[in-house]
mmCIF file of C-alpha atoms in Angstrom:
data_model
loop_
_atom_site.group_PDB
_atom_site.id
_atom_site.type_symbol
_atom_site.label_atom_id
_atom_site.label_comp_id
_atom_site.label_asym_id
_atom_site.label_seq_id
_atom_site.Cartn_x
_atom_site.Cartn_y
_atom_site.Cartn_z
ATOM 1 C CA MET J 1356 20.805 7.274 0.260
ATOM 2 C CA ARG J 1357 20.239 4.680 2.982
ATOM 3 C CA ARG J 1358 18.497 1.549 1.748
ATOM 4 C CA PRO J 1359 17.247 -1.514 3.626
ATOM 5 C CA VAL J 1360 19.504 -4.530 3.184
ATOM 6 C CA SER J 1361 16.389 -6.519 2.259
ATOM 7 C CA SER J 1362 15.987 -4.381 -0.892
ATOM 8 C CA LEU J 1363 19.501 -5.016 -2.216
ATOM 9 C CA ASN J 1364 19.973 -7.220 -5.262
ATOM 10 C CA LEU J 1365 21.253 -10.243 -3.323
ATOM 11 C CA SER J 1366 20.108 -13.803 -2.774
ATOM 12 C CA THR J 1367 17.561 -14.390 -0.023
ATOM 13 C CA SER J 1368 19.972 -16.516 2.040
ATOM 14 C CA VAL J 1369 22.631 -13.784 2.045
ATOM 15 C CA LYS J 1370 20.127 -11.095 3.017
ATOM 16 C CA VAL J 1371 18.800 -13.236 5.867
ATOM 17 C CA LYS J 1372 22.340 -13.797 7.209
ATOM 18 C CA LEU J 1373 23.135 -10.082 6.976
ATOM 19 C CA LEU J 1374 19.947 -9.182 8.839
ATOM 20 C CA ARG J 1375 20.633 -11.776 11.536
ATOM 21 C CA ALA J 1376 24.096 -10.283 11.981
ATOM 22 C CA GLY J 1377 22.544 -6.870 12.621
ATOM 23 C CA PHE J 1378 23.085 -5.230 9.222
ATOM 24 C CA GLN J 1379 19.764 -3.493 8.588
ATOM 25 C CA PHE J 1380 20.750 -0.838 6.045
ATOM 26 C CA SER J 1381 23.314 -0.320 3.297
ATOM 27 C CA THR J 1382 25.064 2.292 5.454
ATOM 28 C CA ASP J 1383 25.795 -0.424 8.032
ATOM 29 C CA LEU J 1384 28.124 -2.027 5.481
ATOM 30 C CA GLN J 1385 30.278 1.052 5.034
ATOM 31 C CA ASN J 1386 33.992 0.861 5.921
ATOM 32 C CA LEU J 1387 33.934 -2.941 5.933
ATOM 33 C CA ASP J 1388 36.109 -5.214 3.843
ATOM 34 C CA PRO J 1389 34.991 -8.610 2.504
ATOM 35 C CA GLU J 1390 37.046 -10.535 5.062
ATOM 36 C CA HIS J 1391 35.485 -8.850 8.097
ATOM 37 C CA LEU J 1392 31.957 -8.984 6.650
ATOM 38 C CA SER J 1393 32.420 -12.662 5.812
ATOM 39 C CA ALA J 1394 33.362 -13.433 9.417
ATOM 40 C CA GLU J 1395 30.598 -11.346 11.005
ATOM 41 C CA ALA J 1396 27.738 -12.539 8.803
ATOM 42 C CA SER J 1397 28.937 -16.144 8.286
ATOM 43 C CA ILE J 1398 28.969 -15.825 4.504
ATOM 44 C CA SER J 1399 31.684 -16.553 1.961
ATOM 45 C CA GLN J 1400 34.125 -13.831 0.974
ATOM 46 C CA GLN J 1401 32.666 -13.849 -2.535
ATOM 47 C CA GLU J 1402 29.191 -13.292 -1.114
ATOM 48 C CA ALA J 1403 30.585 -10.550 1.132
ATOM 49 C CA LEU J 1404 32.178 -8.839 -1.868
ATOM 50 C CA GLU J 1405 28.885 -8.975 -3.779
ATOM 51 C CA ALA J 1406 27.044 -7.576 -0.751
ATOM 52 C CA LEU J 1407 29.451 -4.644 -0.469
ATOM 53 C CA GLN J 1408 29.162 -3.928 -4.181
ATOM 54 C CA ALA J 1409 25.362 -4.046 -3.994
ATOM 55 C CA ALA J 1410 25.403 -1.683 -1.009
ATOM 56 C CA ARG J 1411 27.618 0.823 -2.833
ATOM 57 C CA THR J 1412 25.366 0.655 -5.884
ATOM 58 C CA GLY J 1413 22.371 1.297 -3.678
ATOM 59 C CA GLU J 1414 24.053 4.309 -2.092
ATOM 60 C CA GLY J 1415 24.494 6.284 -5.259
ATOM 61 C CA GLY J 1416 22.768 6.681 -8.565
ATOM 62 C CA ALA J 1417 22.908 8.714 -11.725
ATOM 63 C CA SER J 1418 21.279 12.111 -11.501
ATOM 64 C CA VAL J 1419 18.011 12.689 -13.320
ATOM 65 C CA THR J 1420 16.172 15.840 -14.274
ATOM 66 C CA ALA J 1421 12.842 16.900 -12.831
ATOM 67 C CA LEU J 1422 11.292 16.437 -16.282
ATOM 68 C CA GLU J 1423 12.506 12.832 -16.402
ATOM 69 C CA LEU J 1424 10.976 12.189 -12.978
ATOM 70 C CA LEU J 1425 7.676 13.690 -14.112
ATOM 71 C CA GLN J 1426 7.642 11.561 -17.253
ATOM 72 C CA LYS J 1427 8.418 8.463 -15.200
ATOM 73 C CA GLU J 1428 5.541 9.149 -12.803
ATOM 74 C CA GLU J 1429 3.167 9.647 -15.727
ATOM 75 C CA GLU J 1430 4.273 6.306 -17.168
ATOM 76 C CA PHE J 1431 3.518 4.585 -13.851
ATOM 77 C CA GLY J 1432 -0.154 5.527 -13.963
ATOM 78 C CA SER J 1433 -2.713 5.181 -11.170
ATOM 79 C CA ILE J 1434 -5.202 2.651 -9.847
ATOM 80 C CA VAL J 1435 -8.784 3.867 -10.022
ATOM 81 C CA THR J 1436 -10.969 3.495 -6.934
ATOM 82 C CA PHE J 1437 -14.294 3.436 -8.855
ATOM 83 C CA SER J 1438 -15.198 6.629 -7.002
ATOM 84 C CA SER J 1439 -14.848 9.286 -9.694
ATOM 85 C CA ARG J 1440 -14.764 12.106 -7.164
ATOM 86 C CA LEU J 1441 -11.961 10.539 -5.142
ATOM 87 C CA ASP J 1442 -10.052 9.651 -8.314
ATOM 88 C CA GLU J 1443 -10.358 13.247 -9.490
ATOM 89 C CA ALA J 1444 -9.080 14.577 -6.147
ATOM 90 C CA LEU J 1445 -6.114 12.188 -6.348
ATOM 91 C CA GLY J 1446 -5.291 13.115 -9.921
ATOM 92 C CA GLY J 1447 -6.411 9.799 -11.396
ATOM 93 C CA GLY J 1448 -6.440 7.387 -8.475
ATOM 94 C CA ILE J 1449 -3.964 5.700 -6.131
ATOM 95 C CA PRO J 1450 -0.510 6.468 -7.598
ATOM 96 C CA VAL J 1451 1.958 3.755 -8.578
ATOM 97 C CA GLY J 1452 5.460 4.176 -7.186
ATOM 98 C CA LYS J 1453 4.321 5.696 -3.887
ATOM 99 C CA VAL J 1454 3.073 4.631 -0.461
ATOM 100 C CA THR J 1455 -0.538 5.511 0.338
ATOM 101 C CA GLU J 1456 -1.972 5.095 3.828
ATOM 102 C CA ILE J 1457 -5.693 4.635 4.427
ATOM 103 C CA CYS J 1458 -6.648 5.317 8.023
ATOM 104 C CA GLY J 1459 -9.968 5.432 9.796
ATOM 105 C CA ALA J 1460 -12.164 3.969 12.513
ATOM 106 C CA PRO J 1461 -13.374 0.341 12.361
ATOM 107 C CA GLY J 1462 -16.194 -0.259 9.887
ATOM 108 C CA VAL J 1463 -15.667 2.873 7.821
ATOM 109 C CA GLY J 1464 -14.500 0.977 4.716
ATOM 110 C CA LYS J 1465 -10.683 0.668 4.804
ATOM 111 C CA THR J 1466 -10.615 -3.036 3.927
ATOM 112 C CA GLN J 1467 -13.437 -2.553 1.420
ATOM 113 C CA LEU J 1468 -11.316 0.012 -0.431
ATOM 114 C CA CYS J 1469 -8.275 -2.290 -0.320
ATOM 115 C CA MET J 1470 -10.237 -5.178 -1.811
ATOM 116 C CA GLN J 1471 -11.663 -2.811 -4.423
ATOM 117 C CA LEU J 1472 -8.135 -1.748 -5.415
ATOM 118 C CA ALA J 1473 -7.063 -5.408 -5.605
ATOM 119 C CA VAL J 1474 -9.707 -5.832 -8.311
ATOM 120 C CA ASP J 1475 -9.283 -2.456 -10.021
ATOM 121 C CA VAL J 1476 -5.530 -2.838 -10.571
ATOM 122 C CA GLN J 1477 -6.397 -5.673 -12.967
ATOM 123 C CA VAL J 1478 -8.628 -3.615 -15.275
ATOM 124 C CA PRO J 1479 -7.198 -4.023 -18.816
ATOM 125 C CA PRO J 1480 -5.113 -1.126 -20.175
ATOM 126 C CA CYS J 1481 -7.538 -0.547 -23.045
ATOM 127 C CA PHE J 1482 -10.114 0.470 -20.411
ATOM 128 C CA GLY J 1483 -7.649 2.804 -18.687
ATOM 129 C CA GLY J 1484 -6.397 0.262 -16.143
ATOM 130 C CA LEU J 1485 -2.995 -1.290 -15.466
ATOM 131 C CA GLY J 1486 -3.725 -4.956 -16.178
ATOM 132 C CA GLY J 1487 -1.588 -5.859 -13.159
ATOM 133 C CA GLN J 1488 -1.456 -8.319 -10.288
ATOM 134 C CA VAL J 1489 -1.633 -7.745 -6.528
ATOM 135 C CA ILE J 1490 -0.176 -9.213 -3.359
ATOM 136 C CA PHE J 1491 -2.531 -8.760 -0.414
ATOM 137 C CA VAL J 1492 -0.951 -9.070 3.053
ATOM 138 C CA ASP J 1493 -3.741 -9.675 5.567
ATOM 139 C CA THR J 1494 -2.706 -9.188 9.201
ATOM 140 C CA GLU J 1495 -6.185 -9.121 10.778
ATOM 141 C CA GLY J 1496 -7.983 -11.920 8.950
ATOM 142 C CA SER J 1497 -10.363 -9.400 7.376
ATOM 143 C CA PHE J 1498 -9.926 -10.478 3.738
ATOM 144 C CA GLN J 1499 -13.348 -11.702 2.559
ATOM 145 C CA LEU J 1500 -13.220 -13.962 -0.473
ATOM 146 C CA GLN J 1501 -16.917 -13.817 -1.288
ATOM 147 C CA ARG J 1502 -16.821 -10.030 -1.118
ATOM 148 C CA VAL J 1503 -13.922 -9.993 -3.593
ATOM 149 C CA VAL J 1504 -15.967 -12.257 -5.891
ATOM 150 C CA ASP J 1505 -18.801 -9.700 -5.757
ATOM 151 C CA LEU J 1506 -16.434 -6.805 -6.493
ATOM 152 C CA ALA J 1507 -14.801 -8.705 -9.353
ATOM 153 C CA GLY J 1508 -18.168 -9.531 -10.907
ATOM 154 C CA ALA J 1509 -19.202 -5.885 -10.722
ATOM 155 C CA ALA J 1510 -15.938 -4.749 -12.354
ATOM 156 C CA VAL J 1511 -16.342 -7.266 -15.178
ATOM 157 C CA ARG J 1512 -19.930 -6.156 -15.814
ATOM 158 C CA HIS J 1513 -18.883 -2.501 -15.761
ATOM 159 C CA CYS J 1514 -16.129 -3.023 -18.344
ATOM 160 C CA SER J 1515 -18.325 -5.195 -20.543
ATOM 161 C CA LEU J 1516 -20.837 -2.340 -20.792
ATOM 162 C CA LEU J 1517 -18.044 0.054 -21.827
ATOM 163 C CA ALA J 1518 -16.551 -2.239 -24.466
ATOM 164 C CA GLU J 1519 -16.836 -0.682 -27.925
ATOM 165 C CA ASP J 1520 -13.861 -1.434 -30.188
ATOM 166 C CA GLU J 1521 -12.322 -4.774 -31.078
ATOM 167 C CA GLU J 1522 -9.410 -4.419 -28.649
ATOM 168 C CA GLN J 1523 -11.770 -3.988 -25.731
ATOM 169 C CA HIS J 1524 -13.954 -6.914 -26.770
ATOM 170 C CA VAL J 1525 -10.851 -9.114 -27.030
ATOM 171 C CA ALA J 1526 -9.675 -7.972 -23.587
ATOM 172 C CA MET J 1527 -13.015 -8.990 -22.089
ATOM 173 C CA THR J 1528 -12.426 -12.600 -23.143
ATOM 174 C CA THR J 1529 -9.698 -12.872 -20.488
ATOM 175 C CA PHE J 1530 -11.008 -10.359 -17.929
ATOM 176 C CA SER J 1531 -13.238 -12.538 -15.763
ATOM 177 C CA VAL J 1532 -13.906 -13.263 -12.107
ATOM 178 C CA GLU J 1533 -11.691 -16.352 -12.320
ATOM 179 C CA THR J 1534 -8.704 -14.481 -13.773
ATOM 180 C CA ILE J 1535 -9.126 -11.684 -11.237
ATOM 181 C CA LEU J 1536 -9.012 -14.159 -8.355
ATOM 182 C CA SER J 1537 -6.003 -15.925 -9.852
ATOM 183 C CA ASN J 1538 -4.063 -12.643 -9.918
ATOM 184 C CA ILE J 1539 -4.565 -11.905 -6.196
ATOM 185 C CA PHE J 1540 -1.780 -13.421 -4.084
ATOM 186 C CA LEU J 1541 -2.980 -13.605 -0.474
ATOM 187 C CA VAL J 1542 -0.522 -13.762 2.439
ATOM 188 C CA ARG J 1543 -1.721 -14.156 6.044
ATOM 189 C CA CYS J 1544 0.590 -12.710 8.730
ATOM 190 C CA ARG J 1545 -0.358 -13.149 12.394
ATOM 191 C CA ASP J 1546 2.327 -11.022 14.069
ATOM 192 C CA TYR J 1547 5.042 -8.496 13.259
ATOM 193 C CA VAL J 1548 7.703 -11.204 12.914
ATOM 194 C CA GLU J 1549 5.770 -12.890 10.105
ATOM 195 C CA LEU J 1550 5.033 -9.524 8.490
ATOM 196 C CA LEU J 1551 8.692 -8.452 8.479
ATOM 197 C CA ALA J 1552 9.769 -11.878 7.215
ATOM 198 C CA GLU J 1553 7.318 -11.735 4.304
ATOM 199 C CA LEU J 1554 8.463 -8.241 3.348
ATOM 200 C CA HIS J 1555 12.112 -9.337 3.469
ATOM 201 C CA LEU J 1556 11.272 -12.032 0.901
ATOM 202 C CA LEU J 1557 9.155 -9.681 -1.203
ATOM 203 C CA PRO J 1558 11.895 -8.451 -3.634
ATOM 204 C CA ASP J 1559 12.485 -12.003 -4.876
ATOM 205 C CA PHE J 1560 8.730 -12.523 -5.235
ATOM 206 C CA LEU J 1561 8.400 -9.319 -7.267
ATOM 207 C CA ARG J 1562 11.289 -10.149 -9.566
ATOM 208 C CA ASP J 1563 9.476 -13.319 -10.638
ATOM 209 C CA ARG J 1564 6.214 -11.441 -11.272
ATOM 210 C CA PRO J 1565 6.820 -8.341 -13.416
ATOM 211 C CA LYS J 1566 3.074 -7.709 -13.815
ATOM 212 C CA LEU J 1567 2.568 -7.129 -10.094
ATOM 213 C CA ARG J 1568 1.511 -3.504 -9.596
ATOM 214 C CA LEU J 1569 0.008 -3.362 -6.102
ATOM 215 C CA LEU J 1570 1.033 -4.342 -2.574
ATOM 216 C CA VAL J 1571 -1.639 -4.098 0.135
ATOM 217 C CA VAL J 1572 -0.879 -4.406 3.853
ATOM 218 C CA ASP J 1573 -4.128 -4.510 5.838
ATOM 219 C CA SER J 1574 -3.283 -3.422 8.445
ATOM 220 C CA VAL J 1575 0.177 -2.200 9.373
ATOM 221 C CA ALA J 1576 -0.833 -1.298 12.936
ATOM 222 C CA PHE J 1577 -2.323 -4.575 14.163
ATOM 223 C CA PRO J 1578 0.904 -6.687 14.238
ATOM 224 C CA PHE J 1579 2.675 -4.070 16.388
ATOM 225 C CA LEU J 1580 0.002 -3.739 19.076
ATOM 226 C CA ARG J 1581 1.825 -6.262 21.281
ATOM 227 C CA LEU J 1582 4.889 -4.014 21.373
ATOM 228 C CA HIS J 1583 3.180 -1.245 23.344
ATOM 229 C CA ASP J 1584 5.488 -1.944 26.308
ATOM 230 C CA ASP J 1585 8.655 -1.483 24.242
ATOM 231 C CA LEU J 1586 8.161 1.724 22.295
ATOM 232 C CA SER J 1587 11.843 2.052 21.336
ATOM 233 C CA GLN J 1588 11.849 -1.366 19.648
ATOM 234 C CA ARG J 1589 8.554 -0.622 17.934
ATOM 235 C CA THR J 1590 9.889 2.694 16.650
ATOM 236 C CA ARG J 1591 13.034 1.042 15.232
ATOM 237 C CA LEU J 1592 11.033 -1.696 13.526
ATOM 238 C CA LEU J 1593 8.506 0.765 12.095
ATOM 239 C CA GLN J 1594 11.246 3.040 10.748
ATOM 240 C CA GLY J 1595 12.834 0.094 8.959
ATOM 241 C CA LEU J 1596 9.437 -1.046 7.693
ATOM 242 C CA GLY J 1597 8.629 2.412 6.354
ATOM 243 C CA LEU J 1598 11.935 2.672 4.488
ATOM 244 C CA GLN J 1599 11.422 -0.787 3.050
ATOM 245 C CA LEU J 1600 7.926 0.008 1.770
ATOM 246 C CA ILE J 1601 9.174 3.223 0.155
ATOM 247 C CA ALA J 1602 12.056 1.353 -1.507
ATOM 248 C CA THR J 1603 9.666 -1.353 -2.726
ATOM 249 C CA ALA J 1604 7.291 1.188 -4.273
ATOM 250 C CA THR J 1605 10.003 3.140 -6.085
ATOM 251 C CA ARG J 1606 12.329 0.340 -7.106
ATOM 252 C CA HIS J 1607 9.683 -2.059 -8.381
ATOM 253 C CA SER J 1608 7.238 0.575 -9.696
ATOM 254 C CA ILE J 1609 4.264 -0.637 -7.692
ATOM 255 C CA ALA J 1610 1.628 1.071 -5.603
ATOM 256 C CA VAL J 1611 1.906 0.315 -1.892
ATOM 257 C CA VAL J 1612 -1.330 0.720 0.058
ATOM 258 C CA ILE J 1613 -1.398 0.256 3.826
ATOM 259 C CA THR J 1614 -4.200 0.668 6.338
ATOM 260 C CA ASN J 1615 -3.844 2.115 9.813
ATOM 261 C CA HIS J 1616 -5.996 2.325 12.923
ATOM 262 C CA MET J 1617 -7.026 5.440 14.797
ATOM 263 C CA THR J 1618 -6.060 6.165 18.393
ATOM 264 C CA THR J 1619 -6.913 8.802 20.981
ATOM 265 C CA ARG J 1620 -4.426 11.565 21.791
ATOM 266 C CA LEU J 1621 -4.763 14.072 24.606
ATOM 267 C CA ARG J 1622 -3.870 17.676 23.814
ATOM 268 C CA GLY J 1623 -4.590 20.620 26.064
ATOM 269 C CA GLY J 1624 -6.946 18.566 28.171
ATOM 270 C CA GLN J 1625 -8.972 17.508 25.125
ATOM 271 C CA SER J 1626 -8.960 14.190 23.292
ATOM 272 C CA GLN J 1627 -8.867 13.740 19.548
ATOM 273 C CA LEU J 1628 -8.676 10.799 17.158
ATOM 274 C CA VAL J 1629 -5.409 10.569 15.218
ATOM 275 C CA PRO J 1630 -3.755 7.849 13.091
ATOM 276 C CA ALA J 1631 -1.965 5.249 15.199
ATOM 277 C CA LEU J 1632 1.776 4.447 15.356
ATOM 278 C CA GLY J 1633 2.913 7.984 16.166
ATOM 279 C CA ASP J 1634 4.229 11.019 14.330
ATOM 280 C CA ILE J 1635 7.449 9.356 13.138
ATOM 281 C CA TRP J 1636 5.473 6.735 11.232
ATOM 282 C CA GLY J 1637 3.477 9.526 9.596
ATOM 283 C CA HIS J 1638 6.522 10.355 7.439
ATOM 284 C CA ALA J 1639 6.461 6.926 5.740
ATOM 285 C CA PRO J 1640 3.407 7.346 3.466
ATOM 286 C CA SER J 1641 3.488 9.921 0.692
ATOM 287 C CA ILE J 1642 -0.291 10.179 0.747
ATOM 288 C CA ARG J 1643 -2.626 9.761 3.696
ATOM 289 C CA LEU J 1644 -6.361 9.254 3.216
ATOM 290 C CA LEU J 1645 -8.674 9.589 6.186
ATOM 291 C CA LEU J 1646 -11.981 7.722 5.978
ATOM 292 C CA GLN J 1647 -14.498 8.908 8.533
ATOM 293 C CA TRP J 1648 -18.137 9.064 9.449
ATOM 294 C CA GLU J 1649 -20.124 12.298 9.589
ATOM 295 C CA GLU J 1650 -23.466 11.232 10.977
ATOM 296 C CA SER J 1651 -24.630 8.634 8.422
ATOM 297 C CA ARG J 1652 -22.332 9.792 5.624
ATOM 298 C CA ARG J 1653 -18.924 8.362 4.741
ATOM 299 C CA LEU J 1654 -16.243 10.924 3.898
ATOM 300 C CA ALA J 1655 -12.789 10.418 2.387
ATOM 301 C CA SER J 1656 -10.290 13.210 3.021
ATOM 302 C CA ILE J 1657 -6.820 13.769 1.606
ATOM 303 C CA VAL J 1658 -5.007 14.974 4.728
ATOM 304 C CA LYS J 1659 -1.436 14.575 3.475
ATOM 305 C CA SER J 1660 -0.073 14.704 -0.061
ATOM 306 C CA PRO J 1661 2.814 16.638 -1.628
ATOM 307 C CA GLY J 1662 1.047 16.818 -4.990
ATOM 308 C CA HIS J 1663 -2.640 17.256 -4.186
ATOM 309 C CA MET J 1664 -4.748 19.829 -2.439
ATOM 310 C CA ASP J 1665 -6.558 18.846 0.732
ATOM 311 C CA ALA J 1666 -9.977 17.629 -0.316
ATOM 312 C CA THR J 1667 -12.967 15.782 1.091
ATOM 313 C CA VAL J 1668 -15.403 13.708 -0.954
ATOM 314 C CA GLN J 1669 -18.394 11.612 -0.032
ATOM 315 C CA TYR J 1670 -18.497 7.917 -0.909
ATOM 316 C CA GLN J 1671 -20.589 4.854 -0.219
ATOM 317 C CA ILE J 1672 -20.081 1.098 0.066
ATOM 318 C CA THR J 1673 -22.595 -0.681 -2.149
ATOM 319 C CA CYS J 1674 -23.130 -4.297 -3.111
ATOM 320 C CA GLU J 1675 -20.907 -3.585 -6.138
ATOM 321 C CA GLY J 1676 -18.125 -1.966 -4.132
ATOM 322 C CA PHE J 1677 -16.554 1.414 -3.344
ATOM 323 C CA ARG J 1678 -18.538 4.065 -5.226
ATOM 324 C CA ASP J 1679 -19.535 7.734 -5.306
ATOM 325 C CA ALA J 1680 -22.386 8.692 -3.016
ATOM 326 C CA ASP J 1681 -25.747 9.167 -4.674
ATOM 327 C CA GLN J 1682 -26.171 12.595 -6.271
ATOM 328 C CA SER J 1683 -29.158 13.295 -4.035
ATOM 329 C CA GLU J 1684 -27.000 12.626 -0.974
ATOM 330 C CA GLN J 1685 -24.233 14.819 -2.369
ATOM 331 C CA LEU J 1686 -26.626 17.735 -2.780
ATOM 332 C CA GLN J 1687 -28.092 17.202 0.656
ATOM 333 C CA SER J 1688 -24.623 17.112 2.225
ATOM 334 C CA LYS J 1689 -23.963 20.666 0.993
ATOM 335 C CA GLN J 1690 -27.073 22.022 2.718
ATOM 336 C CA PRO J 1691 -27.255 23.006 6.388
ATOM 337 C CA ARG J 1692 -28.172 20.053 8.569
ATOM 338 C CA ILE J 1693 -31.394 21.034 10.345
ATOM 339 C CA GLN J 1694 -32.525 17.618 11.494
ATOM 340 C CA THR J 1695 -31.161 14.177 12.216
ATOM 341 C CA ASP J 1696 -32.073 10.878 10.613
ATOM 342 C CA GLN J 1697 -35.756 10.505 10.048
#
């Protein structure tokens, strides 16, 4: 199995030198001996030997049964969205150990859902949460601190109302707006170079923070917009990025959530909105959620998932966060639309 060099168990300095020398994946190190690798990457022969051993370890792996994989996925758990209908369609929420893409037009709620997940991943286990931390990579400058404060306050109030036994009451003593904010690690990346550099350093960051359960990249499309004139380079970089995100999710047992823009594609003389970055990028996420408007209603659709049926649910963005649509709106949405907004 081909793995990104950045995901190998090596020091950051060695990985940087290997990447600068053009070694992007573990397969690039095949058929090399320590002496040649040392000369090409400007590392010591001992470091070269360790790199080759790490690459061989990454290539193989002991076989596991399907039952063991199922049990491992169940142990990972999911991150609730606070929309019960969407959580039900996803089998519990955003899955840990997989890459989930949220795509949609501007203003439909992609960043709102990402900020909601950054709060929800910290819900204590006794309330059905993961009690984890999050690293939020902001490439568009859309992270809104005051909005996160509002979402955190709503989550704390919600859990405090549910608290019944002693364990839950004890958990509420440390589940506060301040602790939620302290467990969100914000990284601002202004172009694709900074984004790739941060992700190359991510394995070391994760090793020092075992409680981290969520990586958000909002958005993955924006940093690559400047590469529209060099599609071959963009494709190579995106393929490497996709493999790296998959390796990060599986190896470190975290949920990876990325947002993507929509673009117009012409087919048969007609135009349609599709997720940006092309069809090849579409293989990177395991799950793809499409957020869209239908008149004044917001709809979330599962358009790609190997383990879930295609489904569409209605949601709303309230002062407290990402929530189910009102029941009255849900009932109205199932009736024929005979008139527009009144």
